[in-house]
């Protein structure tokens, strides 16, 4: 009886899985399985190494962020022009992008770690079941062992997938490095070290810790009657709130020209038009709450100068009807596309092909014969 192509492929896959499971079981028993790598052992060595590489790169990037941010704050306070302020801001944005990518990669490695641990537990469980089923028997019914061999092969395929994933993560990390090289070449240590003298470098965690006390919280005031500030003790699932601008302070972005500082939700999360904003301090929160629309517009203007902020801060909805920065009539200002709407109707043509009516057309066969005989007689008279 002939099988369909799909059934043949299914049978081949099952056969391959059974053979793979048998070889893996023999390898565990020390009776075969030559050439099969010990993937669990390799993964247990590769995952910590990948995690350490990403964490080292992440710490290095955060050090650059601390340096550049401290210099920008010093320039804002002392009105300095060296190094070029716009260059420093672009460097901070570049580092923040790199940091965001590295966080994603690190999270993927953590998920891979959990998956490998689960696969190892499943592998040990299936091998124990097979050993208890087979033991020293010379023959075992196929319906008892084949499903377990197939499960063993699927688990091994999972190990192979994790190996591929780790390889992809390592390649992505290596490919990100050229995109961070520009600010390192321009803002070299020989230039920055004299400027950093006397400055205190603070990490994001240290900045947040400075405003995490009760004295750093926003106090409700009469002029906030149409606005709402959320706090952990009064809001369910406070930690899962979808913060605008990826958790960066909107006030700092607008007032300090694209300066990306992490907001502290413990200061108070402003709820405005079903969006949630966090800030670096209660002073920033109060000023932003006084006129949110103006600051939101300033942030959009800032993103026109640095389009990479649209992706980094997730401003896609805000830019859905805005022309590109280069096509603006006045450089530095947004031009919104007009939303034109009108009602219209359309009727399908009854005769889409142009008609051609021949007045001399004749469909009657006998009439055509009569005309032919008449023409023939007329020609005979002419010749006579």
mmCIF file of C-alpha atoms in Angstrom:
data_model
loop_
_atom_site.group_PDB
_atom_site.id
_atom_site.type_symbol
_atom_site.label_atom_id
_atom_site.label_comp_id
_atom_site.label_asym_id
_atom_site.label_seq_id
_atom_site.Cartn_x
_atom_site.Cartn_y
_atom_site.Cartn_z
ATOM 1 C CA UNK A 1 0.000 0.000 0.000
ATOM 2 C CA UNK A 2 1.546 3.286 -1.103
ATOM 3 C CA UNK A 3 1.968 6.097 1.411
ATOM 4 C CA UNK A 4 1.627 9.801 0.830
ATOM 5 C CA UNK A 5 4.657 12.023 0.913
ATOM 6 C CA UNK A 6 3.653 13.425 4.305
ATOM 7 C CA UNK A 7 3.298 9.937 5.819
ATOM 8 C CA UNK A 8 6.685 8.914 4.420
ATOM 9 C CA UNK A 9 8.329 11.980 5.954
ATOM 10 C CA UNK A 10 6.646 11.263 9.290
ATOM 11 C CA UNK A 11 7.866 7.667 9.281
ATOM 12 C CA UNK A 12 11.417 8.756 8.405
ATOM 13 C CA UNK A 13 11.409 11.267 11.257
ATOM 14 C CA UNK A 14 10.208 8.648 13.709
ATOM 15 C CA UNK A 15 12.822 6.184 12.492
ATOM 16 C CA UNK A 16 15.555 8.796 12.832
ATOM 17 C CA UNK A 17 14.397 9.662 16.350
ATOM 18 C CA UNK A 18 14.300 6.007 17.378
ATOM 19 C CA UNK A 19 17.834 5.411 16.088
ATOM 20 C CA UNK A 20 19.059 8.605 17.782
ATOM 21 C CA UNK A 21 17.439 7.547 21.057
ATOM 22 C CA UNK A 22 19.023 4.087 20.880
ATOM 23 C CA UNK A 23 22.476 5.577 20.252
ATOM 24 C CA UNK A 24 22.059 8.013 23.156
ATOM 25 C CA UNK A 25 20.981 5.207 25.467
ATOM 26 C CA UNK A 26 23.934 3.067 24.391
ATOM 27 C CA UNK A 27 26.251 6.002 25.018
ATOM 28 C CA UNK A 28 24.843 6.347 28.526
ATOM 29 C CA UNK A 29 25.379 2.617 29.105
ATOM 30 C CA UNK A 30 28.934 2.780 27.717
ATOM 31 C CA UNK A 31 28.150 0.392 24.853
ATOM 32 C CA UNK A 32 28.289 2.759 21.891
ATOM 33 C CA UNK A 33 27.362 6.258 20.798
ATOM 34 C CA UNK A 34 30.797 7.147 19.469
ATOM 35 C CA UNK A 35 31.010 10.594 17.930
ATOM 36 C CA UNK A 36 28.153 12.071 19.989
ATOM 37 C CA UNK A 37 29.265 15.188 21.860
ATOM 38 C CA UNK A 38 28.333 15.654 25.491
ATOM 39 C CA UNK A 39 26.047 18.617 24.849
ATOM 40 C CA UNK A 40 24.884 19.111 28.474
ATOM 41 C CA UNK A 41 28.498 19.391 29.634
ATOM 42 C CA UNK A 42 29.382 21.770 26.786
ATOM 43 C CA UNK A 43 26.364 23.962 27.546
ATOM 44 C CA UNK A 44 27.160 24.058 31.247
ATOM 45 C CA UNK A 45 30.550 25.537 30.357
ATOM 46 C CA UNK A 46 29.378 27.798 27.520
ATOM 47 C CA UNK A 47 26.465 29.472 29.333
ATOM 48 C CA UNK A 48 28.497 30.905 32.267
ATOM 49 C CA UNK A 49 31.128 32.083 29.790
ATOM 50 C CA UNK A 50 28.517 33.822 27.617
ATOM 51 C CA UNK A 51 26.905 35.374 30.690
ATOM 52 C CA UNK A 52 30.229 36.707 31.944
ATOM 53 C CA UNK A 53 31.104 38.200 28.540
ATOM 54 C CA UNK A 54 27.786 40.007 28.292
ATOM 55 C CA UNK A 55 27.949 41.264 31.882
ATOM 56 C CA UNK A 56 31.499 42.578 31.364
ATOM 57 C CA UNK A 57 30.395 44.377 28.210
ATOM 58 C CA UNK A 58 27.350 45.725 30.024
ATOM 59 C CA UNK A 59 29.450 47.057 32.915
ATOM 60 C CA UNK A 60 31.837 48.714 30.479
ATOM 61 C CA UNK A 61 28.955 50.393 28.644
ATOM 62 C CA UNK A 62 27.442 51.605 31.912
ATOM 63 C CA UNK A 63 30.798 53.116 32.893
ATOM 64 C CA UNK A 64 30.816 55.121 29.676
ATOM 65 C CA UNK A 65 27.241 56.243 30.403
ATOM 66 C CA UNK A 66 28.254 57.449 33.878
ATOM 67 C CA UNK A 67 31.200 59.394 32.463
ATOM 68 C CA UNK A 68 29.296 61.056 29.643
ATOM 69 C CA UNK A 69 26.307 61.874 31.877
ATOM 70 C CA UNK A 70 28.534 63.463 34.520
ATOM 71 C CA UNK A 71 30.195 65.618 31.856
ATOM 72 C CA UNK A 72 26.830 66.729 30.445
ATOM 73 C CA UNK A 73 25.580 67.681 33.903
ATOM 74 C CA UNK A 74 28.781 69.643 34.484
ATOM 75 C CA UNK A 75 28.362 71.433 31.162
ATOM 76 C CA UNK A 76 24.754 72.331 32.025
ATOM 77 C CA UNK A 77 25.834 73.727 35.406
ATOM 78 C CA UNK A 78 28.961 75.608 34.286
ATOM 79 C CA UNK A 79 27.990 76.361 30.647
ATOM 80 C CA UNK A 80 31.079 74.671 29.251
ATOM 81 C CA UNK A 81 31.528 73.894 25.554
ATOM 82 C CA UNK A 82 34.253 71.232 25.700
ATOM 83 C CA UNK A 83 33.858 68.564 24.584
ATOM 84 C CA UNK A 84 31.103 69.323 22.093
ATOM 85 C CA UNK A 85 27.756 68.973 23.949
ATOM 86 C CA UNK A 86 25.904 67.390 21.037
ATOM 87 C CA UNK A 87 28.666 64.817 20.649
ATOM 88 C CA UNK A 88 28.322 63.821 24.303
ATOM 89 C CA UNK A 89 24.560 63.470 23.999
ATOM 90 C CA UNK A 90 24.888 61.305 20.913
ATOM 91 C CA UNK A 91 27.430 59.169 22.763
ATOM 92 C CA UNK A 92 25.005 58.686 25.676
ATOM 93 C CA UNK A 93 22.220 57.693 23.277
ATOM 94 C CA UNK A 94 24.548 55.250 21.532
ATOM 95 C CA UNK A 95 25.548 53.688 24.853
ATOM 96 C CA UNK A 96 21.929 53.471 25.986
ATOM 97 C CA UNK A 97 21.096 51.619 22.780
ATOM 98 C CA UNK A 98 23.996 49.240 23.348
ATOM 99 C CA UNK A 99 22.897 48.726 26.950
ATOM 100 C CA UNK A 100 19.342 47.892 25.843
ATOM 101 C CA UNK A 101 20.590 45.306 23.334
ATOM 102 C CA UNK A 102 22.906 43.711 25.898
ATOM 103 C CA UNK A 103 20.041 43.445 28.399
ATOM 104 C CA UNK A 104 18.000 41.569 25.813
ATOM 105 C CA UNK A 105 20.907 39.209 25.124
ATOM 106 C CA UNK A 106 21.496 38.654 28.830
ATOM 107 C CA UNK A 107 17.816 37.852 29.342
ATOM 108 C CA UNK A 108 17.997 35.345 26.475
ATOM 109 C CA UNK A 109 20.964 33.644 28.147
ATOM 110 C CA UNK A 110 19.056 33.451 31.439
ATOM 111 C CA UNK A 111 16.098 31.855 29.643
ATOM 112 C CA UNK A 112 18.505 29.438 27.926
ATOM 113 C CA UNK A 113 19.943 28.510 31.328
ATOM 114 C CA UNK A 114 16.505 27.614 32.659
ATOM 115 C CA UNK A 115 15.733 25.648 29.505
ATOM 116 C CA UNK A 116 18.972 23.652 29.745
ATOM 117 C CA UNK A 117 18.263 22.812 33.395
ATOM 118 C CA UNK A 118 14.791 21.586 32.421
ATOM 119 C CA UNK A 119 16.209 19.488 29.575
ATOM 120 C CA UNK A 120 18.787 17.930 31.893
ATOM 121 C CA UNK A 121 16.080 16.914 34.358
ATOM 122 C CA UNK A 122 13.979 15.437 31.550
ATOM 123 C CA UNK A 123 17.021 13.623 30.148
ATOM 124 C CA UNK A 124 17.833 11.974 33.477
ATOM 125 C CA UNK A 125 14.193 11.022 33.980
ATOM 126 C CA UNK A 126 13.859 9.329 30.554
ATOM 127 C CA UNK A 127 17.185 7.496 30.931
ATOM 128 C CA UNK A 128 16.135 6.146 34.323
ATOM 129 C CA UNK A 129 12.833 4.969 32.860
ATOM 130 C CA UNK A 130 14.632 3.216 30.005
ATOM 131 C CA UNK A 131 17.070 1.502 32.364
ATOM 132 C CA UNK A 132 14.214 0.284 34.545
ATOM 133 C CA UNK A 133 12.326 -0.953 31.501
ATOM 134 C CA UNK A 134 15.200 -2.709 29.721
ATOM 135 C CA UNK A 135 17.462 -3.771 32.624
ATOM 136 C CA UNK A 136 19.139 -7.002 31.514
ATOM 137 C CA UNK A 137 16.326 -8.301 29.336
ATOM 138 C CA UNK A 138 17.216 -9.799 25.968
ATOM 139 C CA UNK A 139 13.983 -8.608 24.352
ATOM 140 C CA UNK A 140 11.568 -5.802 25.172
ATOM 141 C CA UNK A 141 8.276 -4.955 23.396
ATOM 142 C CA UNK A 142 8.743 -2.044 21.024
ATOM 143 C CA UNK A 143 5.645 -0.252 22.303
ATOM 144 C CA UNK A 144 7.383 0.084 25.672
ATOM 145 C CA UNK A 145 10.732 1.486 24.567
ATOM 146 C CA UNK A 146 10.212 3.206 21.196
ATOM 147 C CA UNK A 147 8.191 6.117 22.676
ATOM 148 C CA UNK A 148 10.940 6.644 25.260
ATOM 149 C CA UNK A 149 13.632 6.586 22.560
ATOM 150 C CA UNK A 150 11.662 9.202 20.623
ATOM 151 C CA UNK A 151 11.369 11.360 23.778
ATOM 152 C CA UNK A 152 15.121 10.998 24.317
ATOM 153 C CA UNK A 153 15.814 12.178 20.763
ATOM 154 C CA UNK A 154 13.514 15.208 21.170
ATOM 155 C CA UNK A 155 15.295 16.194 24.377
ATOM 156 C CA UNK A 156 18.647 15.955 22.587
ATOM 157 C CA UNK A 157 17.282 18.140 19.788
ATOM 158 C CA UNK A 158 16.455 20.695 22.477
ATOM 159 C CA UNK A 159 20.101 20.689 23.586
ATOM 160 C CA UNK A 160 21.154 21.261 19.982
ATOM 161 C CA UNK A 161 18.754 24.205 19.699
ATOM 162 C CA UNK A 162 20.252 25.790 22.800
ATOM 163 C CA UNK A 163 23.730 25.385 21.313
ATOM 164 C CA UNK A 164 22.600 27.211 18.183
ATOM 165 C CA UNK A 165 20.979 29.931 20.296
ATOM 166 C CA UNK A 166 24.171 30.547 22.268
ATOM 167 C CA UNK A 167 26.130 30.767 19.028
ATOM 168 C CA UNK A 168 23.679 33.320 17.640
ATOM 169 C CA UNK A 169 23.834 35.398 20.848
ATOM 170 C CA UNK A 170 27.643 35.429 20.743
ATOM 171 C CA UNK A 171 27.612 36.509 17.089
ATOM 172 C CA UNK A 172 25.140 39.314 17.801
ATOM 173 C CA UNK A 173 27.276 40.561 20.678
ATOM 174 C CA UNK A 174 30.360 40.574 18.439
ATOM 175 C CA UNK A 175 28.485 42.349 15.637
ATOM 176 C CA UNK A 176 27.324 45.099 18.004
ATOM 177 C CA UNK A 177 30.884 46.130 18.837
ATOM 178 C CA UNK A 178 31.570 48.153 15.631
ATOM 179 C CA UNK A 179 28.509 50.338 16.334
ATOM 180 C CA UNK A 180 29.989 51.437 19.672
ATOM 181 C CA UNK A 181 33.451 52.148 18.327
ATOM 182 C CA UNK A 182 32.776 55.696 17.094
ATOM 183 C CA UNK A 183 32.337 57.394 20.478
ATOM 184 C CA UNK A 184 35.327 55.492 21.914
ATOM 185 C CA UNK A 185 37.554 56.794 19.124
ATOM 186 C CA UNK A 186 36.359 60.399 19.373
ATOM 187 C CA UNK A 187 36.045 60.652 23.172
ATOM 188 C CA UNK A 188 39.289 58.952 24.165
ATOM 189 C CA UNK A 189 40.492 58.581 27.738
ATOM 190 C CA UNK A 190 43.251 61.131 27.161
ATOM 191 C CA UNK A 191 40.564 63.740 26.452
ATOM 192 C CA UNK A 192 38.081 62.720 29.135
ATOM 193 C CA UNK A 193 40.348 62.137 32.131
ATOM 194 C CA UNK A 194 41.267 65.834 32.689
ATOM 195 C CA UNK A 195 37.581 66.788 32.364
ATOM 196 C CA UNK A 196 36.463 64.100 34.805
ATOM 197 C CA UNK A 197 38.754 65.314 37.566
ATOM 198 C CA UNK A 198 36.705 66.132 40.657
ATOM 199 C CA UNK A 199 33.462 64.669 39.255
ATOM 200 C CA UNK A 200 31.519 61.988 41.074
ATOM 201 C CA UNK A 201 30.431 59.207 38.729
ATOM 202 C CA UNK A 202 27.045 57.756 39.671
ATOM 203 C CA UNK A 203 25.443 54.665 38.288
ATOM 204 C CA UNK A 204 21.735 54.435 37.493
ATOM 205 C CA UNK A 205 21.166 52.433 40.671
ATOM 206 C CA UNK A 206 22.885 55.091 42.798
ATOM 207 C CA UNK A 207 20.807 57.862 41.209
ATOM 208 C CA UNK A 208 17.597 55.978 41.923
ATOM 209 C CA UNK A 209 18.660 55.219 45.504
ATOM 210 C CA UNK A 210 19.129 58.946 46.188
ATOM 211 C CA UNK A 211 15.422 59.648 45.619
ATOM 212 C CA UNK A 212 13.902 56.433 46.965
ATOM 213 C CA UNK A 213 13.073 57.767 50.430
ATOM 214 C CA UNK A 214 9.717 59.110 51.564
ATOM 215 C CA UNK A 215 11.048 62.664 51.391
ATOM 216 C CA UNK A 216 11.631 62.221 47.656
ATOM 217 C CA UNK A 217 8.004 61.448 46.866
ATOM 218 C CA UNK A 218 5.570 63.767 45.145
ATOM 219 C CA UNK A 219 3.011 65.224 47.500
ATOM 220 C CA UNK A 220 -0.536 65.643 46.274
ATOM 221 C CA UNK A 221 -1.430 69.275 45.748
ATOM 222 C CA UNK A 222 -4.628 71.099 44.663
ATOM 223 C CA UNK A 223 -3.248 71.868 41.200
ATOM 224 C CA UNK A 224 -2.924 68.123 40.568
ATOM 225 C CA UNK A 225 -6.679 67.583 40.822
ATOM 226 C CA UNK A 226 -6.958 66.427 37.187
ATOM 227 C CA UNK A 227 -3.821 64.290 37.386
ATOM 228 C CA UNK A 228 -2.968 61.194 39.364
ATOM 229 C CA UNK A 229 0.300 60.012 40.856
ATOM 230 C CA UNK A 230 0.587 56.292 41.539
ATOM 231 C CA UNK A 231 2.586 54.687 44.351
ATOM 232 C CA UNK A 232 3.439 51.054 45.236
ATOM 233 C CA UNK A 233 1.160 50.844 48.274
ATOM 234 C CA UNK A 234 -1.873 52.234 46.427
ATOM 235 C CA UNK A 235 -1.474 50.528 43.048
ATOM 236 C CA UNK A 236 -1.826 46.866 42.273
ATOM 237 C CA UNK A 237 0.940 45.412 40.051
ATOM 238 C CA UNK A 238 2.883 48.653 40.383
ATOM 239 C CA UNK A 239 6.114 47.048 39.126
ATOM 240 C CA UNK A 240 4.396 45.965 35.887
ATOM 241 C CA UNK A 241 3.202 49.432 34.845
ATOM 242 C CA UNK A 242 4.125 50.140 31.184
ATOM 243 C CA UNK A 243 6.296 53.211 31.713
ATOM 244 C CA UNK A 244 6.647 55.709 28.895
ATOM 245 C CA UNK A 245 10.055 56.306 27.317
ATOM 246 C CA UNK A 246 11.272 52.895 28.545
ATOM 247 C CA UNK A 247 11.454 54.227 32.088
ATOM 248 C CA UNK A 248 13.624 57.281 31.290
ATOM 249 C CA UNK A 249 12.714 60.657 32.772
ATOM 250 C CA UNK A 250 10.666 62.667 30.266
ATOM 251 C CA UNK A 251 11.539 65.948 31.977
ATOM 252 C CA UNK A 252 15.283 65.365 31.539
ATOM 253 C CA UNK A 253 14.830 64.435 27.876
ATOM 254 C CA UNK A 254 12.844 67.600 27.165
ATOM 255 C CA UNK A 255 14.667 70.176 29.306
ATOM 256 C CA UNK A 256 18.253 68.901 29.089
ATOM 257 C CA UNK A 257 18.211 68.194 25.357
ATOM 258 C CA UNK A 258 17.963 64.402 25.003
ATOM 259 C CA UNK A 259 19.709 63.550 28.283
ATOM 260 C CA UNK A 260 18.639 60.000 29.147
ATOM 261 C CA UNK A 261 18.384 59.549 32.906
ATOM 262 C CA UNK A 262 16.520 56.648 34.516
ATOM 263 C CA UNK A 263 13.311 57.587 36.255
ATOM 264 C CA UNK A 264 12.509 56.409 39.761
ATOM 265 C CA UNK A 265 8.942 55.044 40.015
ATOM 266 C CA UNK A 266 9.069 55.428 43.813
ATOM 267 C CA UNK A 267 9.024 59.219 43.356
ATOM 268 C CA UNK A 268 5.544 58.792 41.899
ATOM 269 C CA UNK A 269 4.311 57.589 38.529
ATOM 270 C CA UNK A 270 2.226 60.195 36.737
ATOM 271 C CA UNK A 271 -0.840 58.839 34.985
ATOM 272 C CA UNK A 272 -1.814 61.123 32.100
ATOM 273 C CA UNK A 273 -4.124 60.135 29.236
ATOM 274 C CA UNK A 274 -3.667 56.447 30.107
ATOM 275 C CA UNK A 275 0.113 56.795 29.862
ATOM 276 C CA UNK A 276 2.530 56.404 32.763
ATOM 277 C CA UNK A 277 5.555 58.666 33.300
ATOM 278 C CA UNK A 278 8.321 58.387 35.881
ATOM 279 C CA UNK A 279 10.909 60.997 36.849
ATOM 280 C CA UNK A 280 14.320 61.434 38.440
ATOM 281 C CA UNK A 281 13.028 63.659 41.262
ATOM 282 C CA UNK A 282 9.833 65.111 42.649
ATOM 283 C CA UNK A 283 10.827 68.561 41.332
ATOM 284 C CA UNK A 284 10.974 67.147 37.805
ATOM 285 C CA UNK A 285 7.647 65.399 38.340
ATOM 286 C CA UNK A 286 5.924 68.583 39.540
ATOM 287 C CA UNK A 287 7.211 70.652 36.618
ATOM 288 C CA UNK A 288 6.244 67.986 34.081
ATOM 289 C CA UNK A 289 2.774 67.639 35.601
ATOM 290 C CA UNK A 290 2.207 71.395 35.302
ATOM 291 C CA UNK A 291 2.077 71.127 31.495
ATOM 292 C CA UNK A 292 2.533 67.548 30.240
ATOM 293 C CA UNK A 293 1.566 68.270 26.630
ATOM 294 C CA UNK A 294 4.324 70.854 26.256
ATOM 295 C CA UNK A 295 7.011 68.486 27.514
ATOM 296 C CA UNK A 296 5.695 65.620 25.390
ATOM 297 C CA UNK A 297 5.944 67.877 22.350
ATOM 298 C CA UNK A 298 9.520 68.833 23.323
ATOM 299 C CA UNK A 299 10.437 65.151 23.508
ATOM 300 C CA UNK A 300 9.061 64.651 20.010
ATOM 301 C CA UNK A 301 11.178 67.596 18.836
ATOM 302 C CA UNK A 302 14.241 66.033 20.474
ATOM 303 C CA UNK A 303 13.560 62.750 18.697
ATOM 304 C CA UNK A 304 13.525 64.617 15.380
ATOM 305 C CA UNK A 305 17.146 65.564 16.040
ATOM 306 C CA UNK A 306 18.088 61.987 17.005
ATOM 307 C CA UNK A 307 15.762 59.589 15.149
ATOM 308 C CA UNK A 308 17.261 56.614 16.985
ATOM 309 C CA UNK A 309 15.271 57.775 20.029
ATOM 310 C CA UNK A 310 12.054 56.780 18.246
ATOM 311 C CA UNK A 311 13.038 53.132 18.559
ATOM 312 C CA UNK A 312 14.837 53.423 21.892
ATOM 313 C CA UNK A 313 12.009 55.294 23.649
ATOM 314 C CA UNK A 314 9.209 53.588 21.672
ATOM 315 C CA UNK A 315 7.774 56.781 20.181
ATOM 316 C CA UNK A 316 6.197 55.101 17.154
ATOM 317 C CA UNK A 317 2.636 56.118 17.941
ATOM 318 C CA UNK A 318 3.670 59.716 18.472
ATOM 319 C CA UNK A 319 5.377 59.794 15.081
ATOM 320 C CA UNK A 320 2.732 57.994 13.043
ATOM 321 C CA UNK A 321 1.563 61.202 11.274
ATOM 322 C CA UNK A 322 4.749 63.280 11.268
ATOM 323 C CA UNK A 323 6.934 64.022 8.258
ATOM 324 C CA UNK A 324 10.618 63.038 8.330
ATOM 325 C CA UNK A 325 13.007 65.548 9.855
ATOM 326 C CA UNK A 326 14.768 66.239 6.540
ATOM 327 C CA UNK A 327 11.507 67.172 4.774
ATOM 328 C CA UNK A 328 10.435 69.758 7.328
ATOM 329 C CA UNK A 329 9.825 73.230 5.939
ATOM 330 C CA UNK A 330 11.661 74.785 8.892
ATOM 331 C CA UNK A 331 14.679 72.786 10.127
ATOM 332 C CA UNK A 332 14.205 71.715 13.707
ATOM 333 C CA UNK A 333 10.410 71.844 13.696
ATOM 334 C CA UNK A 334 7.894 69.095 13.149
ATOM 335 C CA UNK A 335 5.411 69.296 10.323
ATOM 336 C CA UNK A 336 2.359 67.159 10.781
ATOM 337 C CA UNK A 337 0.775 65.644 7.711
ATOM 338 C CA UNK A 338 -2.806 66.888 7.192
ATOM 339 C CA UNK A 339 -5.423 64.228 7.714
ATOM 340 C CA UNK A 340 -7.689 64.580 4.677
ATOM 341 C CA UNK A 341 -10.967 62.681 4.596
ATOM 342 C CA UNK A 342 -13.910 62.822 2.206
ATOM 343 C CA UNK A 343 -16.809 60.660 1.099
ATOM 344 C CA UNK A 344 -16.679 59.212 -2.383
ATOM 345 C CA UNK A 345 -18.630 56.725 -4.424
ATOM 346 C CA UNK A 346 -17.956 54.622 -7.500
ATOM 347 C CA UNK A 347 -20.135 52.704 -9.941
ATOM 348 C CA UNK A 348 -18.914 49.799 -12.007
ATOM 349 C CA UNK A 349 -19.359 50.452 -15.742
ATOM 350 C CA UNK A 350 -22.080 48.454 -17.422
ATOM 351 C CA UNK A 351 -20.048 48.075 -20.635
ATOM 352 C CA UNK A 352 -16.370 48.513 -19.783
ATOM 353 C CA UNK A 353 -15.407 47.806 -23.457
ATOM 354 C CA UNK A 354 -16.238 50.537 -25.950
ATOM 355 C CA UNK A 355 -19.104 49.494 -28.232
ATOM 356 C CA UNK A 356 -18.772 49.357 -32.053
ATOM 357 C CA UNK A 357 -22.076 49.129 -33.947
ATOM 358 C CA UNK A 358 -21.859 48.394 -37.686
ATOM 359 C CA UNK A 359 -25.070 49.572 -39.413
ATOM 360 C CA UNK A 360 -24.404 47.250 -42.378
ATOM 361 C CA UNK A 361 -24.045 44.115 -40.290
ATOM 362 C CA UNK A 362 -26.315 41.281 -41.366
ATOM 363 C CA UNK A 363 -26.945 38.118 -39.456
ATOM 364 C CA UNK A 364 -29.549 36.458 -41.733
ATOM 365 C CA UNK A 365 -27.886 33.877 -44.009
ATOM 366 C CA UNK A 366 -30.564 34.034 -46.730
ATOM 367 C CA UNK A 367 -30.427 37.769 -46.862
ATOM 368 C CA UNK A 368 -26.661 37.570 -47.277
ATOM 369 C CA UNK A 369 -27.130 35.111 -50.199
ATOM 370 C CA UNK A 370 -29.646 37.412 -51.827
ATOM 371 C CA UNK A 371 -27.231 40.330 -51.619
ATOM 372 C CA UNK A 372 -24.430 38.190 -53.022
ATOM 373 C CA UNK A 373 -26.560 37.098 -56.048
ATOM 374 C CA UNK A 374 -27.566 40.700 -56.625
ATOM 375 C CA UNK A 375 -23.953 41.856 -56.604
ATOM 376 C CA UNK A 376 -23.007 38.994 -58.961
ATOM 377 C CA UNK A 377 -25.687 39.924 -61.497
ATOM 378 C CA UNK A 378 -24.657 43.549 -61.341
ATOM 379 C CA UNK A 379 -21.032 42.624 -62.148
ATOM 380 C CA UNK A 380 -22.153 40.414 -65.110
ATOM 381 C CA UNK A 381 -24.101 43.300 -66.637
ATOM 382 C CA UNK A 382 -21.105 45.561 -66.285
ATOM 383 C CA UNK A 383 -18.856 43.131 -68.190
ATOM 384 C CA UNK A 384 -21.449 42.667 -70.987
#
